[in-house]
Short mmCIF file of C-alpha atoms and ligand atoms in Angstrom, two decimals:
data_model
loop_
_atom_site.label_atom_id
_atom_site.label_comp_id
_atom_site.label_asym_id
_atom_site.label_seq_id
_atom_site.Cartn_x
_atom_site.Cartn_y
_atom_site.Cartn_z
CA UNK A 1 -22.94 -30.87 2.44
CA UNK A 2 -19.86 -32.18 4.33
CA UNK A 3 -17.26 -29.63 5.48
CA UNK A 4 -14.33 -28.92 3.17
CA UNK A 5 -11.14 -28.91 5.24
CA UNK A 6 -7.75 -27.22 4.79
CA UNK A 7 -4.81 -26.23 6.99
CA UNK A 8 -5.43 -22.56 6.30
CA UNK A 9 -8.20 -20.59 4.56
CA UNK A 10 -7.58 -17.11 3.16
CA UNK A 11 -10.58 -15.02 2.13
CA UNK A 12 -9.63 -12.67 -0.72
CA UNK A 13 -7.25 -13.45 -3.59
CA UNK A 14 -5.88 -9.92 -3.81
CA UNK A 15 -2.37 -8.77 -2.97
CA UNK A 16 -2.15 -9.68 0.72
CA UNK A 17 -4.04 -12.97 0.41
CA UNK A 18 -1.88 -14.28 -2.41
CA UNK A 19 1.42 -13.01 -0.97
CA UNK A 20 0.65 -14.84 2.29
CA UNK A 21 -0.39 -18.03 0.51
CA UNK A 22 2.73 -17.88 -1.66
CA UNK A 23 5.12 -17.32 1.27
CA UNK A 24 3.58 -19.96 3.53
CA UNK A 25 3.37 -22.60 0.80
CA UNK A 26 6.97 -21.91 -0.30
CA UNK A 27 8.29 -22.40 3.23
CA UNK A 28 6.03 -25.21 4.49
CA UNK A 29 5.92 -28.13 2.03
CA UNK A 30 3.32 -30.01 4.09
CA UNK A 31 0.81 -27.11 4.15
CA UNK A 32 -2.38 -26.90 2.10
CA UNK A 33 -4.30 -23.67 1.66
CA UNK A 34 -7.67 -22.65 0.25
CA UNK A 35 -8.13 -19.10 -1.06
CA UNK A 36 -11.71 -17.90 -1.61
CA UNK A 37 -12.21 -15.05 -4.09
CA UNK A 38 -15.50 -13.31 -4.85
CA UNK A 39 -14.57 -12.09 -8.32
CA UNK A 40 -13.71 -14.23 -11.31
CA UNK A 41 -10.21 -12.73 -11.50
CA UNK A 42 -7.55 -13.99 -9.10
CA UNK A 43 -5.02 -11.29 -8.20
CA UNK A 44 -7.04 -8.47 -9.82
CA UNK A 45 -5.60 -6.20 -12.50
CA UNK A 46 -3.04 -4.06 -10.68
CA UNK A 47 0.52 -2.87 -10.53
CA UNK A 48 2.21 -2.56 -7.13
CA UNK A 49 5.38 -0.51 -6.68
CA UNK A 50 7.79 -0.31 -3.77
CA UNK A 51 11.36 0.54 -2.79
CA UNK A 52 13.39 -2.66 -2.50
CA UNK A 53 14.56 -1.38 0.91
CA UNK A 54 10.90 -1.41 2.10
CA UNK A 55 11.00 -5.20 2.03
CA UNK A 56 12.33 -7.14 5.02
CA UNK A 57 15.99 -7.81 4.20
CA UNK A 58 15.81 -11.60 4.38
CA UNK A 59 12.87 -11.59 1.92
CA UNK A 60 14.41 -9.34 -0.75
CA UNK A 61 15.63 -12.33 -2.77
CA UNK A 62 12.40 -14.23 -2.25
CA UNK A 63 10.26 -11.35 -3.64
CA UNK A 64 12.25 -11.20 -6.92
CA UNK A 65 9.93 -13.45 -9.00
CA UNK A 66 7.12 -10.96 -8.29
CA UNK A 67 9.09 -8.05 -9.77
CA UNK A 68 8.21 -7.14 -13.36
CA UNK A 69 10.38 -3.99 -13.60
CA UNK A 70 13.26 -2.68 -11.51
CA UNK A 71 15.21 0.59 -11.64
CA UNK A 72 18.42 1.63 -9.80
CA UNK A 73 17.30 5.17 -9.03
CA UNK A 74 14.49 7.68 -9.41
CA UNK A 75 13.82 11.41 -9.62
CA UNK A 76 11.60 13.81 -7.69
CA UNK A 77 10.78 17.33 -8.90
CA UNK A 78 9.37 20.31 -7.00
CA UNK A 79 9.26 24.00 -7.90
CA UNK A 80 12.41 24.61 -5.80
CA UNK A 81 14.03 21.19 -5.70
CA UNK A 82 15.05 18.54 -8.19
CA UNK A 83 16.77 15.43 -6.93
CA UNK A 84 17.88 11.95 -7.96
CA UNK A 85 17.67 9.27 -5.28
CA UNK A 86 19.74 6.11 -5.58
CA UNK A 87 17.06 3.87 -4.14
CA UNK A 88 16.13 0.69 -6.02
CA UNK A 89 12.52 0.93 -7.15
CA UNK A 90 10.43 -2.09 -8.20
CA UNK A 91 7.04 -2.86 -9.66
CA UNK A 92 5.14 -6.13 -9.70
CA UNK A 93 1.74 -6.77 -11.22
CA UNK A 94 -1.18 -9.15 -11.23
CA UNK A 95 0.45 -11.38 -13.86
CA UNK A 96 3.68 -11.82 -11.89
CA UNK A 97 1.68 -12.37 -8.68
CA UNK A 98 -0.39 -15.10 -10.34
CA UNK A 99 2.81 -16.67 -11.72
CA UNK A 100 4.27 -16.82 -8.17
CA UNK A 101 1.37 -18.91 -6.83
CA UNK A 102 0.83 -20.98 -9.99
CA UNK A 103 3.28 -23.81 -9.06
CA UNK A 104 1.36 -24.31 -5.80
CA UNK A 105 -1.94 -24.44 -7.67
CA UNK A 106 -0.45 -27.02 -10.04
CA UNK A 107 0.87 -29.12 -7.14
CA UNK A 108 -2.65 -29.17 -5.66
CA UNK A 109 -1.56 -27.59 -2.35
CA UNK A 110 -3.25 -24.28 -3.18
CA UNK A 111 -6.88 -24.41 -4.13
CA UNK A 112 -8.34 -21.12 -5.36
CA UNK A 113 -12.13 -20.88 -5.38
CA UNK A 114 -12.86 -17.88 -7.61
CA UNK A 115 -16.32 -16.47 -8.30
CA UNK A 116 -17.15 -17.50 -4.73
CA UNK A 117 -18.29 -15.05 -2.09
CA UNK A 118 -17.59 -15.83 1.57
CA UNK A 119 -20.63 -14.75 3.59
CA UNK A 120 -19.59 -15.63 7.12
CA UNK A 121 -15.88 -15.42 7.96
CA UNK A 122 -14.95 -16.82 11.39
CA UNK A 123 -11.56 -17.64 13.00
CA UNK A 124 -11.82 -21.36 12.18
CA UNK A 125 -14.47 -21.64 9.50
CA UNK A 126 -16.06 -19.87 6.55
CA UNK A 127 -19.56 -20.21 5.12
CA UNK A 128 -20.03 -19.53 1.41
CA UNK A 129 -23.06 -18.08 -0.35
CA UNK A 130 -24.23 -21.58 -1.34
CA UNK A 131 -24.11 -22.53 2.39
CA UNK A 132 -21.02 -24.70 1.88
CA UNK A 133 -18.93 -24.67 5.06
CA UNK A 134 -15.13 -24.82 5.03
CA UNK A 135 -13.01 -25.28 8.15
CA UNK A 136 -9.30 -24.89 8.89
CA UNK A 137 -6.70 -24.51 11.64
CA UNK A 138 -7.11 -20.77 11.08
CA UNK A 139 -8.84 -18.33 8.75
CA UNK A 140 -7.21 -15.15 7.43
CA UNK A 141 -9.37 -12.25 6.26
CA UNK A 142 -7.85 -10.45 3.24
CA UNK A 143 -11.01 -8.85 1.87
CA UNK A 144 -9.55 -5.40 1.15
CA UNK A 145 -10.11 -1.93 2.59
CA UNK A 146 -13.15 -1.08 4.74
CA UNK A 147 -13.57 2.39 6.28
CA UNK A 148 -14.77 2.60 9.88
CA UNK A 149 -15.67 5.27 12.43
CA UNK A 150 -12.54 4.78 14.55
CA UNK A 151 -10.25 6.06 11.83
CA UNK A 152 -10.03 9.57 10.30
CA UNK A 153 -8.86 9.54 6.71
CA UNK A 154 -7.63 11.77 3.94
CA UNK A 155 -7.22 10.34 0.44
CA UNK A 156 -4.62 9.77 -2.23
CA UNK A 157 -6.50 9.62 -5.54
CA UNK A 158 -5.11 9.02 -8.97
CA UNK A 159 -5.78 8.16 -12.57
CA UNK A 160 -3.01 6.45 -14.51
CA UNK A 161 -2.58 5.82 -18.23
CA UNK A 162 -0.13 3.26 -19.55
CA UNK A 163 0.78 4.55 -22.99
CA UNK A 164 2.64 3.02 -25.90
CA UNK A 165 4.52 5.72 -27.77
CA UNK A 166 5.39 5.71 -31.44
CA UNK A 167 8.92 7.02 -30.74
CA UNK A 168 11.06 6.62 -27.57
CA UNK A 169 9.53 8.79 -24.82
CA UNK A 170 12.96 9.68 -23.39
CA UNK A 171 12.14 9.07 -19.69
CA UNK A 172 15.07 6.99 -18.40
CA UNK A 173 14.04 6.35 -14.79
CA UNK A 174 10.90 6.67 -12.65
CA UNK A 175 9.74 10.14 -11.67
CA UNK A 176 8.13 9.36 -8.34
CA UNK A 177 6.80 12.86 -7.85
CA UNK A 178 6.69 15.67 -10.37
CA UNK A 179 5.08 18.37 -8.23
CA UNK A 180 5.96 21.19 -10.61
CA UNK A 181 2.41 20.80 -11.99
CA UNK A 182 -0.41 23.16 -10.99
CA UNK A 183 -1.53 22.43 -7.42
CA UNK A 184 -5.29 21.84 -7.42
CA UNK A 185 -7.25 21.47 -4.18
CA UNK A 186 -4.46 19.59 -2.40
CA UNK A 187 -1.01 18.14 -2.99
CA UNK A 188 -0.81 17.18 -6.66
CA UNK A 189 1.98 15.41 -8.50
CA UNK A 190 2.48 13.30 -11.60
CA UNK A 191 4.14 9.88 -11.29
CA UNK A 192 5.90 8.29 -14.28
CA UNK A 193 7.16 4.71 -14.57
CA UNK A 194 9.02 3.95 -17.81
CA UNK A 195 8.44 0.23 -18.46
CA UNK A 196 10.41 0.35 -21.72
CA UNK A 197 11.65 2.97 -24.21
CA UNK A 198 8.17 3.12 -25.72
CA UNK A 199 5.90 2.19 -22.81
CA UNK A 200 5.31 4.35 -19.75
CA UNK A 201 2.76 4.66 -16.93
CA UNK A 202 1.82 8.31 -16.30
CA UNK A 203 -0.33 8.89 -13.23
CA UNK A 204 -1.88 12.16 -11.99
CA UNK A 205 -2.19 12.06 -8.20
CA UNK A 206 -4.03 14.23 -5.65
CA UNK A 207 -3.81 14.25 -1.85
CA UNK A 208 -7.17 15.72 -0.86
CA UNK A 209 -9.63 15.62 2.02
CA UNK A 210 -12.50 13.95 0.17
CA UNK A 211 -12.60 10.67 -1.75
CA UNK A 212 -14.44 11.91 -4.86
CA UNK A 213 -12.46 11.75 -8.09
CA UNK A 214 -13.49 13.47 -11.33
CA UNK A 215 -11.62 10.99 -13.46
CA UNK A 216 -12.51 12.48 -16.86
CA UNK A 217 -11.05 15.85 -15.85
CA UNK A 218 -7.92 14.04 -14.71
CA UNK A 219 -7.77 12.18 -18.05
CA UNK A 220 -7.68 15.56 -19.80
CA UNK A 221 -4.86 16.84 -17.53
CA UNK A 222 -2.89 13.66 -18.18
CA UNK A 223 -3.21 14.30 -21.90
CA UNK A 224 -1.80 17.82 -21.39
CA UNK A 225 1.08 16.53 -19.25
CA UNK A 226 2.03 13.84 -21.76
CA UNK A 227 2.06 16.41 -24.57
CA UNK A 228 3.58 19.43 -22.77
CA UNK A 229 5.89 17.96 -20.10
CA UNK A 230 6.96 14.68 -21.72
CA UNK A 231 6.82 16.10 -25.24
CA UNK A 232 5.08 12.95 -26.52
CA UNK A 233 2.58 13.43 -29.35
CA UNK A 234 1.88 10.05 -30.94
CA UNK A 235 0.77 7.32 -28.58
CA UNK A 236 -2.06 4.97 -27.67
CA UNK A 237 -3.43 4.25 -24.19
CA UNK A 238 -3.09 0.53 -23.46
CA UNK A 239 -4.33 0.50 -19.86
CA UNK A 240 -6.06 2.89 -17.47
CA UNK A 241 -6.04 2.57 -13.68
CA UNK A 242 -7.91 4.45 -11.02
CA UNK A 243 -7.15 4.43 -7.32
CA UNK A 244 -8.56 6.04 -4.19
CA UNK A 245 -6.29 5.07 -1.31
CA UNK A 246 -6.84 5.80 2.39
CA UNK A 247 -4.34 8.09 4.12
CA UNK A 248 -4.66 7.75 7.89
CA UNK A 249 -4.76 10.96 9.94
CA UNK A 250 -5.81 9.44 13.26
CA UNK A 251 -6.87 6.14 14.80
CA UNK A 252 -8.74 5.80 18.08
CA UNK A 253 -6.24 4.26 20.51
CA UNK A 254 -8.87 1.89 21.97
CA UNK A 255 -9.54 0.57 18.46
CA UNK A 256 -5.87 0.49 17.40
CA UNK A 257 -4.79 -1.54 20.44
CA UNK A 258 -7.85 -3.79 20.75
CA UNK A 259 -6.83 -7.47 20.83
CA UNK A 260 -10.10 -8.77 22.26
CA UNK A 261 -10.98 -10.37 18.93
CA UNK A 262 -7.94 -12.67 18.87
CA UNK A 263 -10.10 -15.74 19.60
CA UNK A 264 -13.34 -14.61 18.01
CA UNK A 265 -12.25 -13.01 14.74
CA UNK A 266 -10.19 -14.23 11.79
CA UNK A 267 -6.68 -12.78 11.55
CA UNK A 268 -6.65 -9.75 9.27
CA UNK A 269 -4.26 -9.25 6.36
CA UNK A 270 -3.74 -6.30 4.03
CA UNK A 271 -5.86 -3.18 3.85
CA UNK A 272 -8.71 -4.62 5.94
CA UNK A 273 -6.26 -4.90 8.86
CA UNK A 274 -5.01 -1.34 8.34
CA UNK A 275 -1.70 -2.71 7.00
CA UNK A 276 -0.65 0.07 4.68
CA UNK A 277 1.83 2.93 4.94
CA UNK A 278 -0.18 5.75 6.52
CA UNK A 279 1.30 8.45 4.26
CA UNK A 280 1.27 6.64 0.89
CA UNK A 281 -1.60 4.16 1.25
CA UNK A 282 0.77 1.53 -0.24
CA UNK A 283 0.47 -1.93 1.25
CA UNK A 284 2.89 -4.26 -0.49
CA UNK A 285 5.73 -4.12 2.09
CA UNK A 286 3.22 -4.61 4.92
CA UNK A 287 1.69 -7.57 3.08
CA UNK A 288 5.13 -9.19 2.96
CA UNK A 289 5.68 -8.44 6.67
CA UNK A 290 2.36 -9.99 7.68
CA UNK A 291 3.01 -13.04 5.48
CA UNK A 292 6.31 -13.44 7.32
CA UNK A 293 4.58 -13.31 10.73
CA UNK A 294 2.04 -15.96 9.71
CA UNK A 295 4.78 -18.14 8.23
CA UNK A 296 6.94 -17.92 11.38
CA UNK A 297 4.00 -18.77 13.62
CA UNK A 298 3.29 -21.88 11.54
CA UNK A 299 6.95 -22.89 11.90
CA UNK A 300 7.04 -22.37 15.68
CA UNK A 301 3.71 -24.06 16.41
CA UNK A 302 3.41 -26.97 13.99
CA UNK A 303 1.19 -28.88 13.58
CA UNK A 304 -1.54 -27.02 15.52
CA UNK A 305 -0.56 -23.47 14.65
CA UNK A 306 -4.06 -21.97 14.30
CA UNK A 307 -4.51 -20.25 17.69
CA UNK A 308 -0.89 -19.00 17.65
CA UNK A 309 -1.38 -17.35 14.24
CA UNK A 310 -4.58 -15.61 15.41
CA UNK A 311 -2.89 -14.46 18.63
CA UNK A 312 0.28 -13.17 16.97
CA UNK A 313 -1.60 -11.35 14.21
CA UNK A 314 -3.81 -9.58 16.76
CA UNK A 315 -0.65 -8.20 18.42
CA UNK A 316 0.99 -7.51 15.05
CA UNK A 317 -1.89 -5.11 14.38
CA UNK A 318 -1.19 -3.32 17.68
CA UNK A 319 2.50 -3.01 16.77
CA UNK A 320 1.48 -1.51 13.45
CA UNK A 321 -0.78 1.00 15.21
CA UNK A 322 2.16 2.18 17.38
CA UNK A 323 4.70 2.16 14.54
CA UNK A 324 2.51 4.46 12.44
CA UNK A 325 1.85 7.08 15.13
CA UNK A 326 4.44 9.49 13.78
CA UNK A 327 3.26 9.02 10.19
CA UNK A 328 -0.29 9.91 11.24
CA UNK A 329 1.08 13.08 12.84
CA UNK A 330 2.77 14.00 9.56
CA UNK A 331 -0.52 13.41 7.74
CA UNK A 332 -2.33 15.77 10.11
CA UNK A 333 0.32 18.39 9.34
CA UNK A 334 -0.10 17.79 5.62
CA UNK A 335 -3.90 17.66 5.52
CA UNK A 336 -4.96 19.98 8.34
CA UNK A 337 -2.06 22.34 9.11
CA UNK A 338 -0.89 23.22 5.58
CA UNK A 339 -3.00 25.21 3.11
CA UNK A 340 -4.16 22.78 0.35
CA UNK A 341 -2.24 24.51 -2.44
CA UNK A 342 0.90 24.74 -0.25
CA UNK A 343 0.99 21.11 0.84
CA UNK A 344 3.71 20.45 -1.72
CA UNK A 345 6.10 22.54 0.42
CA UNK A 346 6.02 19.87 3.15
CA UNK A 347 7.23 17.27 0.63
CA UNK A 348 9.65 19.70 -1.05
CA UNK A 349 11.35 20.19 2.30
CA UNK A 350 11.23 16.46 3.17
CA UNK A 351 13.04 15.55 -0.04
CA UNK A 352 15.93 17.80 1.01
CA UNK A 353 16.73 15.40 3.88
CA UNK A 354 19.26 12.56 3.67
CA UNK A 355 18.64 9.58 1.40
CA UNK A 356 18.94 7.18 4.35
CA UNK A 357 16.22 9.05 6.22
CA UNK A 358 13.96 9.02 3.15
CA UNK A 359 14.44 5.25 2.82
CA UNK A 360 13.67 4.74 6.51
CA UNK A 361 10.56 6.90 6.15
CA UNK A 362 9.12 4.68 3.40
CA UNK A 363 10.17 1.60 5.32
CA UNK A 364 8.53 3.09 8.43
CA UNK A 365 11.70 2.61 10.44
CA UNK A 366 12.45 6.23 11.40
CA UNK A 367 14.81 6.76 14.33
CA UNK A 368 14.13 9.37 17.02
CA UNK A 369 16.78 11.58 15.41
CA UNK A 370 15.10 11.19 11.99
CA UNK A 371 11.80 12.32 13.49
CA UNK A 372 13.47 15.35 15.02
CA UNK A 373 15.11 16.19 11.67
CA UNK A 374 11.74 16.02 9.94
CA UNK A 375 10.09 18.30 12.48
CA UNK A 376 12.75 20.90 13.28
CA UNK A 377 13.75 23.86 11.14
CA UNK A 378 11.56 26.42 9.45
CA UNK A 379 8.20 24.66 9.25
CA UNK A 380 6.42 24.80 5.89
CA UNK A 381 3.10 25.05 7.78
CA UNK A 382 1.83 27.80 10.15
CA UNK A 383 3.06 27.01 13.70
CA UNK A 384 -0.35 27.60 15.31
CA UNK A 385 -1.98 25.09 12.92
CA UNK A 386 0.81 22.61 13.58
CA UNK A 387 0.40 22.83 17.35
CA UNK A 388 -3.37 22.46 17.09
CA UNK A 389 -2.97 19.12 15.28
CA UNK A 390 -0.23 17.60 17.43
CA UNK A 391 -2.42 15.51 19.71
CA UNK A 392 -4.08 12.55 17.98
CA UNK A 393 -6.76 12.10 20.66
CA UNK A 394 -7.73 15.81 20.68
CA UNK A 395 -7.83 15.75 16.87
CA UNK A 396 -10.15 12.71 16.91
CA UNK A 397 -12.43 14.35 19.43
CA UNK A 398 -12.71 17.47 17.23
CA UNK A 399 -13.33 15.46 14.07
CA UNK A 400 -16.09 13.45 15.70
CA UNK A 401 -18.10 16.52 16.76
C1 FAD B 501 -5.05 1.37 -8.54
C2 FAD B 501 -4.25 1.03 -7.30
C3 FAD B 501 -2.87 1.10 -7.35
C4 FAD B 501 -2.13 0.79 -6.21
N1 FAD B 501 -0.77 0.83 -6.29
C5 FAD B 501 -0.05 0.42 -5.23
C6 FAD B 501 1.37 0.36 -5.33
O1 FAD B 501 1.94 0.74 -6.36
N2 FAD B 501 2.07 -0.11 -4.27
C7 FAD B 501 1.46 -0.55 -3.13
O2 FAD B 501 2.14 -1.03 -2.21
N3 FAD B 501 0.13 -0.42 -2.98
C8 FAD B 501 -0.65 0.03 -4.00
N4 FAD B 501 -2.00 0.10 -3.88
C9 FAD B 501 -2.60 -0.07 -2.54
C10 FAD B 501 -2.78 -1.52 -2.09
O3 FAD B 501 -1.53 -2.18 -2.12
C11 FAD B 501 -3.73 -2.30 -2.96
O4 FAD B 501 -5.00 -1.76 -2.81
C12 FAD B 501 -3.74 -3.80 -2.60
O5 FAD B 501 -4.32 -4.49 -3.66
C13 FAD B 501 -4.46 -4.10 -1.31
O6 FAD B 501 -4.33 -5.46 -1.03
P1 FAD B 501 -5.42 -6.28 -0.21
O7 FAD B 501 -5.03 -7.68 -0.28
O8 FAD B 501 -5.62 -5.66 1.12
O9 FAD B 501 -6.79 -6.03 -1.00
P2 FAD B 501 -7.16 -6.37 -2.48
O10 FAD B 501 -5.96 -6.55 -3.31
O11 FAD B 501 -8.16 -5.34 -2.88
O12 FAD B 501 -7.88 -7.80 -2.38
C14 FAD B 501 -9.10 -8.01 -1.71
C15 FAD B 501 -9.78 -9.19 -2.41
O13 FAD B 501 -10.81 -9.69 -1.58
C16 FAD B 501 -11.89 -10.06 -2.42
N5 FAD B 501 -13.12 -10.11 -1.58
C17 FAD B 501 -13.75 -9.08 -0.97
N6 FAD B 501 -14.83 -9.54 -0.26
C18 FAD B 501 -14.85 -10.88 -0.45
C19 FAD B 501 -15.70 -11.93 0.02
N7 FAD B 501 -16.75 -11.68 0.82
N8 FAD B 501 -15.46 -13.20 -0.36
C20 FAD B 501 -14.38 -13.49 -1.17
N9 FAD B 501 -13.55 -12.54 -1.64
C21 FAD B 501 -13.77 -11.27 -1.28
C22 FAD B 501 -11.91 -8.96 -3.48
O14 FAD B 501 -12.62 -9.36 -4.63
C23 FAD B 501 -10.42 -8.79 -3.73
O15 FAD B 501 -9.93 -9.61 -4.77
C24 FAD B 501 -2.78 0.42 -4.99
C25 FAD B 501 -4.17 0.39 -4.97
C26 FAD B 501 -4.91 0.70 -6.11
C27 FAD B 501 -6.40 0.66 -6.01
#
């Protein structure tokens, strides 16, 4: 079989793969891209939420076609704090993501090979399960999350029900965290996204040490919450989603700063490259950031941009490792220093800080002063536990024993 050739190959038609294809094809009219997807469904069946301010400023207009719902503000609720934050909140989904790349598929510049598993993924070529070989100026690996021994994780787990109610449900804006619910085995909160007056996503979320999720028990708690807290009696469930997202507590520095693979490995995108917010496990803003890096490298190094993309993305991963250091520290405080049923106090205190700081936290652009503000004051965790978990390397050493 002769090689199939393209300018760029992306393995994985999930969030990061399609966002990168979309951005690069929008900006570079001469580019052609192949995306290889193992499943039959391109773009999966997901919703992805984010603060508008999480997105690089110059891409906030560009991302708009992806947005299915947008709200001007949202609420958080804790036993001792209720607050409204005037931060624009957005949600996109698999349908809007597919619609964003569709014009490029129709123009023939984006070829999506679904139902096709890539077996061997190299920096400049890919071999498929039928032994077909594809080559390109560079290959990007967007195959989704893979755990490894150099990273210590906690988990954010959730079950969500999208419900259609017979009468208006009365929730006017998103409730990003309702932590007034019973705390069970970790930090628990319910997340509500009102898509319309009669359609709402209600998600029961747990920050716990292990990844196991008893989803039927969570289904039953969701039913109670919908009845008792939202006061909704007549409804049907139109969609159910389950998620187990990694929350990073520590990364081995040697692994986090390793760029030795820049010439021997494909560039990584999305969860497989560790590109998610360490505290929330959310990856959309990072997917946009990585897409921007790839796009800029193509621009600066046309027409032979391949090696430059691989090089820059290897260092982008190192930057991400350093940028998330403080977030990993906060996770160690949340998961190891606080008692499981008192973890909510860390967030209750955090949401008392300024709105600008909260935005910068989700954007992962905290200033030194912000970090001080988060750490000083009466700590909601025992001081001895906090001190014990300060050092990332000592923590890793203990966890590995
Ligand atoms: C239920 C749920 C809700 C989430 N909600 C949010 C949210 O609201 N906001 C947010 O920012 N993040 C959210 N996340 C986290 C994260 O953004 C998503 O997991 C996101 O889809 C990750 O993007 P990705 O491109 O890294 O991986 P994925 O989207 O998982 O895509 C990986 C793709 O690679 C394909 N693949 C794997 N191996 C191969 C192979 N060998 N050959 C070809 N194809 C292959 C897979 O089939 C898949 O389609 C959520 C996650 C889940 C699970």
